[in-house]
Short mmCIF file of C-alpha atoms in Angstrom, two decimals:
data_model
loop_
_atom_site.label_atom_id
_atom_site.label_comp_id
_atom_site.label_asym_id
_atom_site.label_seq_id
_atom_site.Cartn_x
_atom_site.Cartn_y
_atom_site.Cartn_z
CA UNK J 1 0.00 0.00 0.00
CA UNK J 2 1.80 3.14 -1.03
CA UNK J 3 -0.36 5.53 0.29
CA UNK J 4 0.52 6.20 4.21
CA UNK J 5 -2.18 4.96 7.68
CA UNK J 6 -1.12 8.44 9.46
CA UNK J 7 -4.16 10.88 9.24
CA UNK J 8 -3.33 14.21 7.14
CA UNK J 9 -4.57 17.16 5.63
CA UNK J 10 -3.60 16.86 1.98
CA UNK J 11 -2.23 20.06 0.89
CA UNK J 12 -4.53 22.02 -1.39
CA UNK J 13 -2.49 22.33 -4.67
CA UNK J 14 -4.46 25.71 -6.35
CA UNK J 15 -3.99 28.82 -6.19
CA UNK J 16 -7.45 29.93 -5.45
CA UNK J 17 -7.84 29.12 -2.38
CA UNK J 18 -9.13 32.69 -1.31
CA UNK J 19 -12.84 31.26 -1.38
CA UNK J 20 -12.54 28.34 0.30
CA UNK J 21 -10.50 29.96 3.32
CA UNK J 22 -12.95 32.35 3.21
CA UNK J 23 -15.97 29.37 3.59
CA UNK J 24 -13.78 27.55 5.74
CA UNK J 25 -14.10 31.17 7.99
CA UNK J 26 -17.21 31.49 7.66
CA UNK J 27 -18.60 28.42 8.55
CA UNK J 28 -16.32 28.58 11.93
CA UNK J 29 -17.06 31.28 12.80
CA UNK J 30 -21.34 30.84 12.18
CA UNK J 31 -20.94 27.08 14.27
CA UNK J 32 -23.02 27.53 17.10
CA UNK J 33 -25.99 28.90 14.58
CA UNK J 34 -25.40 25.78 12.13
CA UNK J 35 -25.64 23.38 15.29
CA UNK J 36 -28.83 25.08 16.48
CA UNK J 37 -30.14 24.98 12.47
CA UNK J 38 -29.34 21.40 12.16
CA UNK J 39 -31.19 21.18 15.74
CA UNK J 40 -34.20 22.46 14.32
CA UNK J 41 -33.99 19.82 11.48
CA UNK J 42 -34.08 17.23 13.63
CA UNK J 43 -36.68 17.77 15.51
CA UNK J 44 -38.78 18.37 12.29
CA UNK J 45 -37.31 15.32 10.07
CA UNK J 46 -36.22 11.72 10.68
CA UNK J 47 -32.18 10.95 9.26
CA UNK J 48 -31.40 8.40 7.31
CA UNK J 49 -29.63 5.30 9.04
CA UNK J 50 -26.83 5.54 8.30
CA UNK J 51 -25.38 7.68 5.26
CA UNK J 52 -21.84 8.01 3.35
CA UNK J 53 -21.28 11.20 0.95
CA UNK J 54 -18.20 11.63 -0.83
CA UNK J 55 -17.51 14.71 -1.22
CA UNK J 56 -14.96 17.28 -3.65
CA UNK J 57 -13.02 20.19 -2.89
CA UNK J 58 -11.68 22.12 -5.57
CA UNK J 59 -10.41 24.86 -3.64
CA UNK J 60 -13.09 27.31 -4.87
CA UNK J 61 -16.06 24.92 -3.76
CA UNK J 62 -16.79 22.42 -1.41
CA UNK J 63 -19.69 20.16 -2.59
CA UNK J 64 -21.21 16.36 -2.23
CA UNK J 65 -21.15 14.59 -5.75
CA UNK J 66 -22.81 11.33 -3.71
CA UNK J 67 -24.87 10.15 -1.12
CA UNK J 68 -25.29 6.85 -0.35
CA UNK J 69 -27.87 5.12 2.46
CA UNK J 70 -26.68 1.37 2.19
CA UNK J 71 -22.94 2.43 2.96
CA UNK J 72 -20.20 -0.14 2.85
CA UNK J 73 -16.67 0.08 3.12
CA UNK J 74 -17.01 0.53 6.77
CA UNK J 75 -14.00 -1.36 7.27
CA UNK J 76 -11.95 1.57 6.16
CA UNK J 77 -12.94 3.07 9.27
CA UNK J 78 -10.02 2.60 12.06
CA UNK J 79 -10.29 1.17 15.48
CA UNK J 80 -10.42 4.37 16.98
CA UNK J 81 -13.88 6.05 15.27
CA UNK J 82 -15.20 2.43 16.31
CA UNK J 83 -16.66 4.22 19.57
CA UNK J 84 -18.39 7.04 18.17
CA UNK J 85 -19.86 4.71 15.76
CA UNK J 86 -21.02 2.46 18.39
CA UNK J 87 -22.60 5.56 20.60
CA UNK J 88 -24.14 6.25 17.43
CA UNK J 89 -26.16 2.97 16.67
CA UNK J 90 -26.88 3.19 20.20
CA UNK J 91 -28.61 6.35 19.93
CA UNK J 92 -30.44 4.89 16.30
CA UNK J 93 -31.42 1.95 17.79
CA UNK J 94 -32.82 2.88 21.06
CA UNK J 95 -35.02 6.21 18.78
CA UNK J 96 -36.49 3.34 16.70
CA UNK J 97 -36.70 0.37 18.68
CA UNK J 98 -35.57 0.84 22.81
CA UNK J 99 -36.57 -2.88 23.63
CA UNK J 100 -34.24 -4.50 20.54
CA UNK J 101 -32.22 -7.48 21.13
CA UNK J 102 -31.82 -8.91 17.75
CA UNK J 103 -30.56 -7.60 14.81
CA UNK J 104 -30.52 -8.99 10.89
CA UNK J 105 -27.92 -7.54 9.13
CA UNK J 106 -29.00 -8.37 5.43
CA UNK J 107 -25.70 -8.16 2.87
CA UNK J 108 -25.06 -7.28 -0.84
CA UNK J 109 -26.57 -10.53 -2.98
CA UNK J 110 -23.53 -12.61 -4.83
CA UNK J 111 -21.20 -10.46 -2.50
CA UNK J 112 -18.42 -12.41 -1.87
CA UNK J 113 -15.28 -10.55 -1.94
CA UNK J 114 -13.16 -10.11 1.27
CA UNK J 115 -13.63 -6.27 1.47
CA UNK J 116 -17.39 -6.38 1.07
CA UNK J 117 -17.37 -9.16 3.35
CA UNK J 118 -15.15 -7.11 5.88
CA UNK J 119 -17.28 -4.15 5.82
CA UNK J 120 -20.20 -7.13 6.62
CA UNK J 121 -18.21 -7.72 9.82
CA UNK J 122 -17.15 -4.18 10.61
CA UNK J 123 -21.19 -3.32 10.67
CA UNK J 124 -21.49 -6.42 13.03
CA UNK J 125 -18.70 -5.76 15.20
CA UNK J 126 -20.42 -2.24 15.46
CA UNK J 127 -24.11 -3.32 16.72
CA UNK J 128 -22.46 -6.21 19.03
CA UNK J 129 -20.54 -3.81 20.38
CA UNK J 130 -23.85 -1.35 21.05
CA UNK J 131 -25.57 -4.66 22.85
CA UNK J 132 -27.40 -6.42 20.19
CA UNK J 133 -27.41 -10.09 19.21
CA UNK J 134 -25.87 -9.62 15.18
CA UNK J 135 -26.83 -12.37 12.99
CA UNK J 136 -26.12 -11.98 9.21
CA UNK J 137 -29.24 -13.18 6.74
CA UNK J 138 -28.83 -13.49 2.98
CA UNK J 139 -31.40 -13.31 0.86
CA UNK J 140 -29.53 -14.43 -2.20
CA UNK J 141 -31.02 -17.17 -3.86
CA UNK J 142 -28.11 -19.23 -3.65
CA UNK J 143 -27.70 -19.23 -0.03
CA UNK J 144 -29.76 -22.24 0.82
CA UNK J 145 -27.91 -23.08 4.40
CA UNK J 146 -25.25 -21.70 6.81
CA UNK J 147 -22.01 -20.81 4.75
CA UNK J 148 -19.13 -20.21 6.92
CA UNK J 149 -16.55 -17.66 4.90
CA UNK J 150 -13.48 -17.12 5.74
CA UNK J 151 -11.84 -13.26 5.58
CA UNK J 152 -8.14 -12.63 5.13
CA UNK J 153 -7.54 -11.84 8.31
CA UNK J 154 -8.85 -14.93 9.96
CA UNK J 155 -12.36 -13.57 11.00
CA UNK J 156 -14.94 -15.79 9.89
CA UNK J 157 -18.35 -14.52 8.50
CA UNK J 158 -21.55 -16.61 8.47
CA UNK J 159 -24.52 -16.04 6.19
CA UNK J 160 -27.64 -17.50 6.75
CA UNK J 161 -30.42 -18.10 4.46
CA UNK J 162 -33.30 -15.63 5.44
CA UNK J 163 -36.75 -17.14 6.29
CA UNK J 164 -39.94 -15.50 5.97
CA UNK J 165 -43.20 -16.17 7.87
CA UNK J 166 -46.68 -14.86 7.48
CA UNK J 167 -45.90 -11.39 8.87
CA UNK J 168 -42.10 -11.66 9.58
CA UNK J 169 -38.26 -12.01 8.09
CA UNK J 170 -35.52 -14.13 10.23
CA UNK J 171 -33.66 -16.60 10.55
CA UNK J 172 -33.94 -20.36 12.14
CA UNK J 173 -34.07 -19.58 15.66
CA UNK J 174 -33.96 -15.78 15.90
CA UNK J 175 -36.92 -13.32 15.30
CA UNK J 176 -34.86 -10.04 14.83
CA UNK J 177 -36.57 -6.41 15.76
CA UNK J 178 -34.85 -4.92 13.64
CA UNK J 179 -33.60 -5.67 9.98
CA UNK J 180 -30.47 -3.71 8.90
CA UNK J 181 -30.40 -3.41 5.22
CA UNK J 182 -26.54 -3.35 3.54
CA UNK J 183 -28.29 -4.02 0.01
CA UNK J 184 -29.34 -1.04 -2.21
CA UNK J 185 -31.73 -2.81 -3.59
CA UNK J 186 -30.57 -2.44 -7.24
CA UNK J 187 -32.40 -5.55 -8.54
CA UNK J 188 -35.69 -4.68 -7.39
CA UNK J 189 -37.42 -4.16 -3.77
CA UNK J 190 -37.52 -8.10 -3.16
CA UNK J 191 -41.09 -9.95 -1.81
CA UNK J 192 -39.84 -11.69 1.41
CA UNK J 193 -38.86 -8.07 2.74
CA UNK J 194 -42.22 -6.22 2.11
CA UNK J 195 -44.98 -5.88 4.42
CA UNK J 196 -43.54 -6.90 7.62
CA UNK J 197 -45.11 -7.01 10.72
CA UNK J 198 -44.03 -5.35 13.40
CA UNK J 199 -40.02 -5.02 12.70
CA UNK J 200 -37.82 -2.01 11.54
CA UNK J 201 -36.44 -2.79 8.17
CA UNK J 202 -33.40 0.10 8.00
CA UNK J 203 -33.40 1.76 5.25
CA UNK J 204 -37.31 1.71 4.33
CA UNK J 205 -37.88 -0.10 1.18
CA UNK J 206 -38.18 3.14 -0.65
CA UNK J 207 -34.32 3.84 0.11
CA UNK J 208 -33.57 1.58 -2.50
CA UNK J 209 -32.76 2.18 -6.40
CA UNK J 210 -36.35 0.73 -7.50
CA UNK J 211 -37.79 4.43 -5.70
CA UNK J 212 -34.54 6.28 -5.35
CA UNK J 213 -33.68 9.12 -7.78
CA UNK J 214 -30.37 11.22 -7.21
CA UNK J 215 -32.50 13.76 -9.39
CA UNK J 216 -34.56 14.08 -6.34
CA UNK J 217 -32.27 13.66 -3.66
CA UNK J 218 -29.71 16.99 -5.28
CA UNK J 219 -33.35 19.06 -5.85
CA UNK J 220 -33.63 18.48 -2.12
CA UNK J 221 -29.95 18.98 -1.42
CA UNK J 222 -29.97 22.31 -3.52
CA UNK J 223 -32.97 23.58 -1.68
CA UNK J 224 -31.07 23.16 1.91
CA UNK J 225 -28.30 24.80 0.12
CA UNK J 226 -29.99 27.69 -0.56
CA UNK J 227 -31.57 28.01 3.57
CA UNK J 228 -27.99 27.28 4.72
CA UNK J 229 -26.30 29.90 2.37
CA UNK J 230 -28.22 32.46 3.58
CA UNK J 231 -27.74 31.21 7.06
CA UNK J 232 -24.15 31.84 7.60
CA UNK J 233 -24.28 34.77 4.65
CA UNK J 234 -22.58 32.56 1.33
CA UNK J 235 -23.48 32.09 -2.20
CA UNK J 236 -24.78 28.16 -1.85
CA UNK J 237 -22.95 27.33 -5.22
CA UNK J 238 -19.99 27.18 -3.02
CA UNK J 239 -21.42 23.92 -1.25
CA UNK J 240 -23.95 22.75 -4.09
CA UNK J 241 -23.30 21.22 -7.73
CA UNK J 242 -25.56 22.52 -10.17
CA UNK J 243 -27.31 19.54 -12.07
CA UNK J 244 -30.38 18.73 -14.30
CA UNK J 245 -31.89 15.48 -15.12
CA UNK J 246 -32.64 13.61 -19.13
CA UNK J 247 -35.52 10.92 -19.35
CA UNK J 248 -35.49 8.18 -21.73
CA UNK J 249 -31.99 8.24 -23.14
CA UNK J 250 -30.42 5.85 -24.99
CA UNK J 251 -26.83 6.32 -26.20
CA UNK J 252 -26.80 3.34 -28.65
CA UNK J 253 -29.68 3.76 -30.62
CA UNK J 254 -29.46 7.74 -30.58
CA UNK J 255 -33.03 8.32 -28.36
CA UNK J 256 -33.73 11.15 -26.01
CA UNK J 257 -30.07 12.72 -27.37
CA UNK J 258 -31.18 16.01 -28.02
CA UNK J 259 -32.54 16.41 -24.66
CA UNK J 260 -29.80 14.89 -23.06
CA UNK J 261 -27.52 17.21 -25.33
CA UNK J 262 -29.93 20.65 -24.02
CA UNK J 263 -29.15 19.69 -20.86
CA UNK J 264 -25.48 19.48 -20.93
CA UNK J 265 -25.32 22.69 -22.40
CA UNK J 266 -27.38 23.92 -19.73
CA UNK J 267 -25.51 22.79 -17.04
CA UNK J 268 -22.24 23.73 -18.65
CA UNK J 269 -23.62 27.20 -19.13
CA UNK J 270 -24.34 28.03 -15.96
CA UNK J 271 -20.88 26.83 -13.85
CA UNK J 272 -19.34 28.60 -17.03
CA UNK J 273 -21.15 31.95 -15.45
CA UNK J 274 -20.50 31.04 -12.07
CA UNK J 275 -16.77 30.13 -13.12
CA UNK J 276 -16.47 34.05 -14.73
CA UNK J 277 -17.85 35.43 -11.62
CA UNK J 278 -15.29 34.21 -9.30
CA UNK J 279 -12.39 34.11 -11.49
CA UNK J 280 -11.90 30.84 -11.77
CA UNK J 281 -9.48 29.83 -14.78
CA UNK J 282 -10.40 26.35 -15.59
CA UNK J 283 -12.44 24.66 -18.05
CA UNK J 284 -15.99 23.57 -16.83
CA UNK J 285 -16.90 19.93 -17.10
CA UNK J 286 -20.39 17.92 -16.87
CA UNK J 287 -20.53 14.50 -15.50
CA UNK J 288 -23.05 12.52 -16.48
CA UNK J 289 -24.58 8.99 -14.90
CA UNK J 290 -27.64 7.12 -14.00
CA UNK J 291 -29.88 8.82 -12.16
CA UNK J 292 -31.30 5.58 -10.28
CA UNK J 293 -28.25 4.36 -9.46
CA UNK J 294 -28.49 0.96 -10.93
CA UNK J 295 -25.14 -0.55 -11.77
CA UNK J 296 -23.72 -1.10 -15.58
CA UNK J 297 -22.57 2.82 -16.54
CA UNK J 298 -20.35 4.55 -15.34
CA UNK J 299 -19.23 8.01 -14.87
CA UNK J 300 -18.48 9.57 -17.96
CA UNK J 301 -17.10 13.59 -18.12
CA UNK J 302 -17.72 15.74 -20.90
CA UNK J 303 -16.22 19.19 -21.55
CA UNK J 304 -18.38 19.96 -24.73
CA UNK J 305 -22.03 19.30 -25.98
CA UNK J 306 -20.03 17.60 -28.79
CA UNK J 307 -18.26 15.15 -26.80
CA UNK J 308 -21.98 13.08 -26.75
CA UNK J 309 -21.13 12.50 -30.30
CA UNK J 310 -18.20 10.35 -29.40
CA UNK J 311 -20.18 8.80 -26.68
CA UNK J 312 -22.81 7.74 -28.29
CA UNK J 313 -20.35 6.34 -31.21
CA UNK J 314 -18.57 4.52 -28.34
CA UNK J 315 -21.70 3.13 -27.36
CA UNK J 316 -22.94 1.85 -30.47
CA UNK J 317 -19.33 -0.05 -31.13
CA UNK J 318 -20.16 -1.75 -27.84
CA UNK J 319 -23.48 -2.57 -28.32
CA UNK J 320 -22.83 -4.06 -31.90
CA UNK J 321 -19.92 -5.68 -30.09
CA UNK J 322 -21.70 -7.71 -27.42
CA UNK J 323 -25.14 -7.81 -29.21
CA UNK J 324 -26.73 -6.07 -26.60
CA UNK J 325 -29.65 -3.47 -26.69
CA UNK J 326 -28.47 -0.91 -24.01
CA UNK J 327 -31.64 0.12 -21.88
CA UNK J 328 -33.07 3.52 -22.29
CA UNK J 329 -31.76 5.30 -19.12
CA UNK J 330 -32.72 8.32 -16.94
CA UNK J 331 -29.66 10.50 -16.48
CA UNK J 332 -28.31 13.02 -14.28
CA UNK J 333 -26.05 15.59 -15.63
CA UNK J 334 -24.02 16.79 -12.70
CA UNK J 335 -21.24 20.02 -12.39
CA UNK J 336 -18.15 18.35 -12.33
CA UNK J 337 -16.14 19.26 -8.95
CA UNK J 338 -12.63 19.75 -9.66
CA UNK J 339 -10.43 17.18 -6.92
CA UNK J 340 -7.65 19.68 -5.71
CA UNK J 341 -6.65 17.36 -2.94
CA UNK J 342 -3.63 14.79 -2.96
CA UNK J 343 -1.78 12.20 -1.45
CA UNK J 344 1.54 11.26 -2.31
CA UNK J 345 0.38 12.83 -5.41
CA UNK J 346 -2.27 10.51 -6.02
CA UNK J 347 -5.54 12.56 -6.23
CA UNK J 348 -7.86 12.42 -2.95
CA UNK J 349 -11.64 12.86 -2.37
CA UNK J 350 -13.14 12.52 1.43
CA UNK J 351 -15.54 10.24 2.16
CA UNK J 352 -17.84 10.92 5.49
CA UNK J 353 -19.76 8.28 7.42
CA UNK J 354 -22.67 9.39 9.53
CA UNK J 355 -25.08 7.31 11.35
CA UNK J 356 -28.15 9.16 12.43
CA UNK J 357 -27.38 12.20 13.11
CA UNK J 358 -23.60 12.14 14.07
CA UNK J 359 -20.60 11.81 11.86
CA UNK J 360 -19.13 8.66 13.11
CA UNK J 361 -15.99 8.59 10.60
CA UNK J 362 -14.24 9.17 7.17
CA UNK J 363 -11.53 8.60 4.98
CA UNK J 364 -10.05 9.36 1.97
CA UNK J 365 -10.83 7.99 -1.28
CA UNK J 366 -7.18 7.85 -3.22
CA UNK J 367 -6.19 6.79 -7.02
CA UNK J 368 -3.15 7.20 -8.58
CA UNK J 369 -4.08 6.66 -12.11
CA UNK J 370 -7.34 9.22 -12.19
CA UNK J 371 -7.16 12.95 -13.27
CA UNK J 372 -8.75 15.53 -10.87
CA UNK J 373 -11.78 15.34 -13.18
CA UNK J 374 -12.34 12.25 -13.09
CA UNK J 375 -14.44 9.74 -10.65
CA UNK J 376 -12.02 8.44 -7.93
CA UNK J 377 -14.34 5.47 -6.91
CA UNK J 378 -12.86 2.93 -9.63
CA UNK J 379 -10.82 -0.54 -9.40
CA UNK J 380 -7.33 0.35 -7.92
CA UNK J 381 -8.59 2.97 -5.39
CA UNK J 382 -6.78 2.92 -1.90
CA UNK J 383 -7.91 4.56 1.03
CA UNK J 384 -6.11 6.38 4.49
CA UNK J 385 -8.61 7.39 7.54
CA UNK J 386 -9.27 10.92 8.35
CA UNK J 387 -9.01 11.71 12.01
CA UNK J 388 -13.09 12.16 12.51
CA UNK J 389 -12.68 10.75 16.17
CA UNK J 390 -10.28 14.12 16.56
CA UNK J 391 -11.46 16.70 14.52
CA UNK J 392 -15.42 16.18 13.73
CA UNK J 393 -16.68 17.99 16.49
CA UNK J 394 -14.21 20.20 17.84
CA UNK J 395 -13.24 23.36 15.68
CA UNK J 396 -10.34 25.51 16.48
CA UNK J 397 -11.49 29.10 16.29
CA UNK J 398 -8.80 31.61 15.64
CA UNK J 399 -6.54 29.37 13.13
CA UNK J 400 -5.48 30.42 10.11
CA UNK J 401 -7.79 28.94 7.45
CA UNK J 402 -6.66 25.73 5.81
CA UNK J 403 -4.01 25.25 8.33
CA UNK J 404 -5.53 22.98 10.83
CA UNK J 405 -7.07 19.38 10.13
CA UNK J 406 -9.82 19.83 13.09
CA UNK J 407 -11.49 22.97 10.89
CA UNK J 408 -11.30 21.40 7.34
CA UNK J 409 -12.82 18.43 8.90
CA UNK J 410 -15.68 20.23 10.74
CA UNK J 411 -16.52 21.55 7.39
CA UNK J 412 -16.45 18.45 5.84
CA UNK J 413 -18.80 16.95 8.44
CA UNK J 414 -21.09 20.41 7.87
CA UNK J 415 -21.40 19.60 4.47
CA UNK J 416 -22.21 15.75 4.86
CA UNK J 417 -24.51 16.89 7.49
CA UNK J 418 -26.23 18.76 4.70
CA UNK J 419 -26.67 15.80 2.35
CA UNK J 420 -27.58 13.79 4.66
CA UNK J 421 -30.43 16.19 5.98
CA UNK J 422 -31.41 16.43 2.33
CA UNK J 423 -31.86 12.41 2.16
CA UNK J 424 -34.10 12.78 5.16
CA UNK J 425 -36.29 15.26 3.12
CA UNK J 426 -35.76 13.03 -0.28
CA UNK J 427 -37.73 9.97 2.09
CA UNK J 428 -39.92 11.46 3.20
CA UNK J 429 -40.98 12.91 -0.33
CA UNK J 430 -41.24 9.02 -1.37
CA UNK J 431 -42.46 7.47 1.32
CA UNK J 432 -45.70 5.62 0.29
CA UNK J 433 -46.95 5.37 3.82
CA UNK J 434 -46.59 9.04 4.41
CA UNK J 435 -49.71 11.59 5.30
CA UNK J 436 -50.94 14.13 3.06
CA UNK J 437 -52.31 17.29 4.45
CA UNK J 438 -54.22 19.60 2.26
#
């Protein structure tokens, strides 16, 4: 592993690092107002979970490009944020469910790889540790009895086929409360899960990818953006990507292009203003991926409205390649957020982990081989902890702006905080049990 364990502020290599100091400021110097706003919020809304964003800095902005509620990679968390994490599910636990002594944790289907698997035993080590019975329950199809697996570093993980009754999910011999999802639900919101009777299935069922829309979840994120900004007195593009959404696209056989192309140029348009406004001397980029999540595209950056033409080519090759008919998709077209962080000159992005309402952790997301345009979370990524169970919660007013590792952390954990308040707002919006007052 060439990238070092020891916690570290990467140094920010721009020169425009006037706004960001200036955020950075800002946002110290406004904390006890943003810990009263956020408060408020949750008195008035429900968090997710649990919650990961990854999020950019690019020296002139600070914004989450992600949010996901079925985290993994917990294992990447280090020994010492283990307690706040475990404080954490304590407080989740005893909000939803005070009386719980069993918990399901329900894994990834056909997830068999030793880091998977280790964030699998992370999450149990987590809700033992908080004073629940763990049990892990798969409700892959191939899992027909108890398979013992073991993890390179001689932990053993045990996945159990889960059983459904009339009104209730489990396993032989244990009727959990409650039912801790680690499965996004890409394939589909599955039968044995829905209408349970009397257990907590975490995430709701409309967390997954067969509800979820990152369309929805930024128009929620950009709206919080907006109350914050004015808040602590900023222009919220400094914390929020500008995006816009395309229906019904198909890059191989050429449908829903134009729109798709409108949109770009939209997008493009507007950071190009905001990018005039502040000074900023680089060349704005769109990235553009599925809105729902599902897996099978990836991220793909554009610089021009013409650069769809070579995508589109691309993805005709492939298609007449493999003889597939590629799906008509619903995209999001994203600002791209410039990376201006490193390690060991490897380009860095950090990656927070909240559960509830805390931050419980982070780390950051490294890769060697990617430009600071380009998505970081690909094959050959490492990873080094940030000091969360440090820095989270205690600022240090009075230091020079991007010289100490507790402040750029707080704001990290600010921002995350803001996503993951917009998810709680994005649930609530799709949740088909909610009430509808006129």
């Amino acid at each position: 592993n060439r990238f070092p364990k020891a916690t570290m502020v990467p140094h920010l290599v721009t020169a425009l690092t006037g706004p960001i100091n200036e955020l950075e400021q800002r946002v110290l110097d406004s904390m006890p107002a943003i810990e009263r706003w956020f408060r408020l919020e949750w008195m008035e809304h429900t968090p997710p979970f649990y919650s990961s964003v990854d999020i950019r800095n690019a020296g002139f902005k600070l914004a989450p490009v992600d949010t996901n509620l079925y985290p993994g990679a917990w294992h990447n968390l280090t020994d010492e944020m283990l307690p706040l994490a475990v404080q954490a599910a304590m407080a989740a636990i005893e909000k939803i469910c005070p009386e719980a002594r069993n918990l399901l944790i329900i894994p990834e289907n056909h997830a068999r790889t030793p880091l998977y698997l280790a964030n699998v035993a992370q999450l149990s080590r987590i809700f033992h540790r908080a004073g629940l019975n763990v049990r892990i329950g798969s409700i892959d199809p191939d899992i027909k009895e108890t398979t013992r697996i073991d993890l390179p570093d001689g932990e053993q993980i045990v996945l159990e086929p889960v059983l459904r009754s009339k009104y209730r999910a489990g396993l032989k011999h244990f009727d959990p409360c409650t039912i801790l999802m680690n499965n996004d639900l890409s394939a589909g919101a599955p039968g044995i899960l829905e209408d349970l009777h009397e257990q907590y299935l975490l995430p709701p069922l409309h967390a997954g990818w067969t509800v979820r829309r990152k369309s929805r979840h930024f128009q929620s994120y950009e709206e919080l953006a907006k109350r914050f900004g004015k808040l602590i007195g900023i222009d919220p593009w400094l914390i929020n990507p500008i995006f816009a959404k395309a229906d019904g696209v198909s890059l191989a056989d050429g449908t829903g292009m134009d729109a798709l192309a409108a949109q770009v140029d939209q997008v493009l348009t507007k950071t190009r203003r905001k990018y005039k406004e502040y000074g900023i001397n680089e060349k704005p980029f769109a990235v553009i991926k599925s809105d729902n999540g599902a897996y099978g595209m990836g991220v793909v950056t554009v610089r021009d409205v013409k650069d769809l033409d070579d995508l589109a080519q691309r993805a005709r090759t492939q298609a007449a390649a493999d003889g597939s008919n590629q799906p008509v998709r619903d995209l999001i077209i994203q600002e791209g957020v410039l990376t201006n962080e490193r390690i060991n000159d490897a380009v860095a992005e950090p990656v927070v982990y909240m559960m509830d309402r805390y931050v419980v952790g982070g780390f950051y997301r490294v890769h060697a081989g990617r430009g600071e345009d380009e998505s970081i979370n690909t094959a050959g990524a490492g990873f080094v902890p940030l000091a969360f169970e440090h820095a989270a919660h205690m600022p240090q007013p009075g230091v020079k702006p991007g010289a100490s590792a507790p402040n750029r952390f707080y704001m990290y954990g600010v921002v995350a905080r803001l996503a993951m308040a917009a998810s709680s707002y994005e649930l609530e919006a799709t949740d088909p049990d909610r009430e509808i007052y006129d």
